[in-house]
Amino acid sequence: MSKVASHSPASLWKNGEWPNFADQVPHKSSDVIIVGAGIAGLTSAYLMAMEGLRVTVLEASQPGEGETGNTSAHLSSALDDRFTELEELFGEEGSFLAAESHRWAIDIIESICLRENIDCGFERVDGYLFSTEEAENEELRKEFEAAKRAGFQDLEMLPAPPLRSQKQGAAIRFPNQAQFHPLKYLKGLSAAVQKYGGNILLNHEVIDIHGHAAPYTLTTRQGTTHTAAHVVVATNSPFNNRFVMHTKQAAYRTYILTFAIEAGSVNKALYWDMKDPYHYVRLYQPNEHQTLLIVGGEDHKTGQSEDPDQSFEKLETWTRKHFPEAGDIVTRWSGQVLEPVDCLAFIGRNPGDEQLYIVTGDSGHGLTHGTIAGMLLNDLVHKRNNPWEKLYDPGRKAKSFSSLKEFLKENINVALQYRDYFSPADLSRPGEVPIGEGAIVRHGLQKLAVYRDHDNELHTLSAVCPHLGGIVRWNKVEKTWDCPCHGSRFSCKGEVINGPAISNLNKAELH
Ligand code: FES
């Protein structure tokens, strides 16, 4: 067993205590209901409650339980899809506005930390985008020029990033990037939402939103109903929009490892290479005795890897080459990234709705995109102009040949996944499924998702994804069923973990 495989997946951030939310008195009706208590939902709630709106946040489980808790927590305005690409897609002005919105997002996180006294380790650091081979240097030089046009003031082109291994080529230094502990930040934000009169109701899983105009009525799996003039769906993948938005973005798994290192052996900064998918690196000090190097990357489309363990293994190999200071692996986890076909998130009115808003397409910048959502949606709710409204409009059309090409590529890929109806199963009989594992088994005309738990009990489910009928696949690292079409994920026993599906895999009988 490799060193990597011996660690069960667990995010570094999800280990703290949460305040008690139980004694909240819900508003009879709200000005705004926000679905989801990740960074997008809670930033929106905070800014709206501060302006005096009656805000209710409905959260299916705990704040940050979704992708906010799975990030590596880089706060960067150096956008990973690159300013050369953004200029091609949105012109120089669009590229400038995109960079500006992420700079503002970092600034506003900093000012919220100061105003609300949130102790989440927020700190400014430099970011380095570096090449690892000669052929990337020309691309890097073009990115340097495009980033300057996008409004970066103090950029520097360097012969190399400040790393010991000297395995890297030239680098751009982006000043004024930042890092923090994302769930400590969410805790502070939750307390501040409540201070300004907002409600945060946990274990309220919204399963339906009725109406296309105000007032909207929301129903939860727990049987409660709630009404509001405005609704924000901040659930990473918008469950209310069953089809259109999922043709404009694709779900990817991304992998993260943390390594013990000696304090001071790597300069504190953010680091990104230029590969596709790229690698991302930062430092974190959980206490005065421990320093960790957090390294992420090796992404693949959700449900489309034969062996996700290989992603962790490749990540370890890459890390040891570029950061020889890395010691033992401390923990590992993975997260879900929604990649829009044209690089920028979708934040604004759900197409066809006047006062129902969505936030999705985090594109590897979930923390800043989530914060931008708070600022932008607060302006839309208040009917104020916002300079980023058009740029992030969920109804925008693909503007260039390259985004149209990406749109077609992703949708052809989805269509091809439906071949699984006719492909052979993993195993021919449920009895062959090993303990602690899952496999797809054919049963007559049906495909079944079969998991055998550690008490030797078989859990037999339909393999058909309840979103739009894809056939799920077993993820042996995370012990989940992942849909290769639009990224819905389910626990080994079939409970939904990631949307767009909102219901569990159906139970199936063997007869
Ligand atoms: Fe859309 Fe499964 S996520 S079909």
PDB file of N, CA, C and O and ligand atoms in Angstrom, residues 418 465 467-470 483 485-488 500, ligand 1:
ATOM      1  N   TYR A 418     -23.745   8.233 -21.706  1.00  0.00           N
ATOM      2  CA  TYR A 418     -24.970   7.423 -21.719  1.00  0.00           C
ATOM      3  C   TYR A 418     -24.744   6.060 -22.398  1.00  0.00           C
ATOM      4  O   TYR A 418     -25.608   5.207 -22.347  1.00  0.00           O
ATOM      5  N   CYS A 465     -28.846   7.666 -12.269  1.00  0.00           N
ATOM      6  CA  CYS A 465     -28.797   8.940 -11.545  1.00  0.00           C
ATOM      7  C   CYS A 465     -30.160   9.635 -11.649  1.00  0.00           C
ATOM      8  O   CYS A 465     -30.706   9.780 -12.744  1.00  0.00           O
ATOM      9  N   HIS A 467     -30.887  12.646 -11.542  1.00  0.00           N
ATOM     10  CA  HIS A 467     -30.903  13.950 -12.210  1.00  0.00           C
ATOM     11  C   HIS A 467     -31.419  13.780 -13.630  1.00  0.00           C
ATOM     12  O   HIS A 467     -32.584  14.055 -13.893  1.00  0.00           O
ATOM     13  N   LEU A 468     -30.596  13.269 -14.531  1.00  0.00           N
ATOM     14  CA  LEU A 468     -31.057  13.087 -15.914  1.00  0.00           C
ATOM     15  C   LEU A 468     -30.680  11.709 -16.450  1.00  0.00           C
ATOM     16  O   LEU A 468     -30.412  11.542 -17.642  1.00  0.00           O
ATOM     17  N   GLY A 469     -30.620  10.737 -15.545  1.00  0.00           N
ATOM     18  CA  GLY A 469     -30.538   9.346 -15.998  1.00  0.00           C
ATOM     19  C   GLY A 469     -29.175   8.832 -16.401  1.00  0.00           C
ATOM     20  O   GLY A 469     -29.096   7.797 -17.073  1.00  0.00           O
ATOM     21  N   GLY A 470     -28.081   9.484 -16.002  1.00  0.00           N
ATOM     22  CA  GLY A 470     -26.752   8.897 -16.250  1.00  0.00           C
ATOM     23  C   GLY A 470     -26.582   7.632 -15.415  1.00  0.00           C
ATOM     24  O   GLY A 470     -27.344   7.385 -14.485  1.00  0.00           O
ATOM     25  N   CYS A 483     -21.681  10.392 -10.668  1.00  0.00           N
ATOM     26  CA  CYS A 483     -22.293  10.406 -11.998  1.00  0.00           C
ATOM     27  C   CYS A 483     -21.377  11.139 -12.980  1.00  0.00           C
ATOM     28  O   CYS A 483     -21.010  12.293 -12.740  1.00  0.00           O
ATOM     29  N   CYS A 485     -22.025  12.374 -15.794  1.00  0.00           N
ATOM     30  CA  CYS A 485     -22.677  13.341 -16.701  1.00  0.00           C
ATOM     31  C   CYS A 485     -22.542  14.774 -16.192  1.00  0.00           C
ATOM     32  O   CYS A 485     -21.906  15.612 -16.830  1.00  0.00           O
ATOM     33  N   HIS A 486     -23.140  15.083 -15.028  1.00  0.00           N
ATOM     34  CA  HIS A 486     -23.087  16.463 -14.533  1.00  0.00           C
ATOM     35  C   HIS A 486     -22.551  16.533 -13.110  1.00  0.00           C
ATOM     36  O   HIS A 486     -22.738  17.552 -12.431  1.00  0.00           O
ATOM     37  N   GLY A 487     -21.961  15.435 -12.621  1.00  0.00           N
ATOM     38  CA  GLY A 487     -21.225  15.505 -11.354  1.00  0.00           C
ATOM     39  C   GLY A 487     -22.016  15.228 -10.093  1.00  0.00           C
ATOM     40  O   GLY A 487     -21.495  15.446  -8.997  1.00  0.00           O
ATOM     41  N   SER A 488     -23.273  14.744 -10.185  1.00  0.00           N
ATOM     42  CA  SER A 488     -23.957  14.374  -8.939  1.00  0.00           C
ATOM     43  C   SER A 488     -23.179  13.250  -8.271  1.00  0.00           C
ATOM     44  O   SER A 488     -22.604  12.381  -8.956  1.00  0.00           O
ATOM     45  N   PRO A 500     -26.205  18.233  -9.281  1.00  0.00           N
ATOM     46  CA  PRO A 500     -27.572  18.750  -9.315  1.00  0.00           C
ATOM     47  C   PRO A 500     -28.674  17.792  -8.875  1.00  0.00           C
ATOM     48  O   PRO A 500     -29.807  18.224  -8.714  1.00  0.00           O
TER      49      PRO A 500
HETATM   50 FE1  FES B   1     -26.959  14.748 -14.474  1.00  0.00          FE
HETATM   51 FE2  FES B   1     -26.355  12.459 -13.249  1.00  0.00          FE
HETATM   52  S1  FES B   1     -25.745  14.433 -12.751  1.00  0.00           S
HETATM   53  S2  FES B   1     -27.486  12.747 -15.075  1.00  0.00           S
END
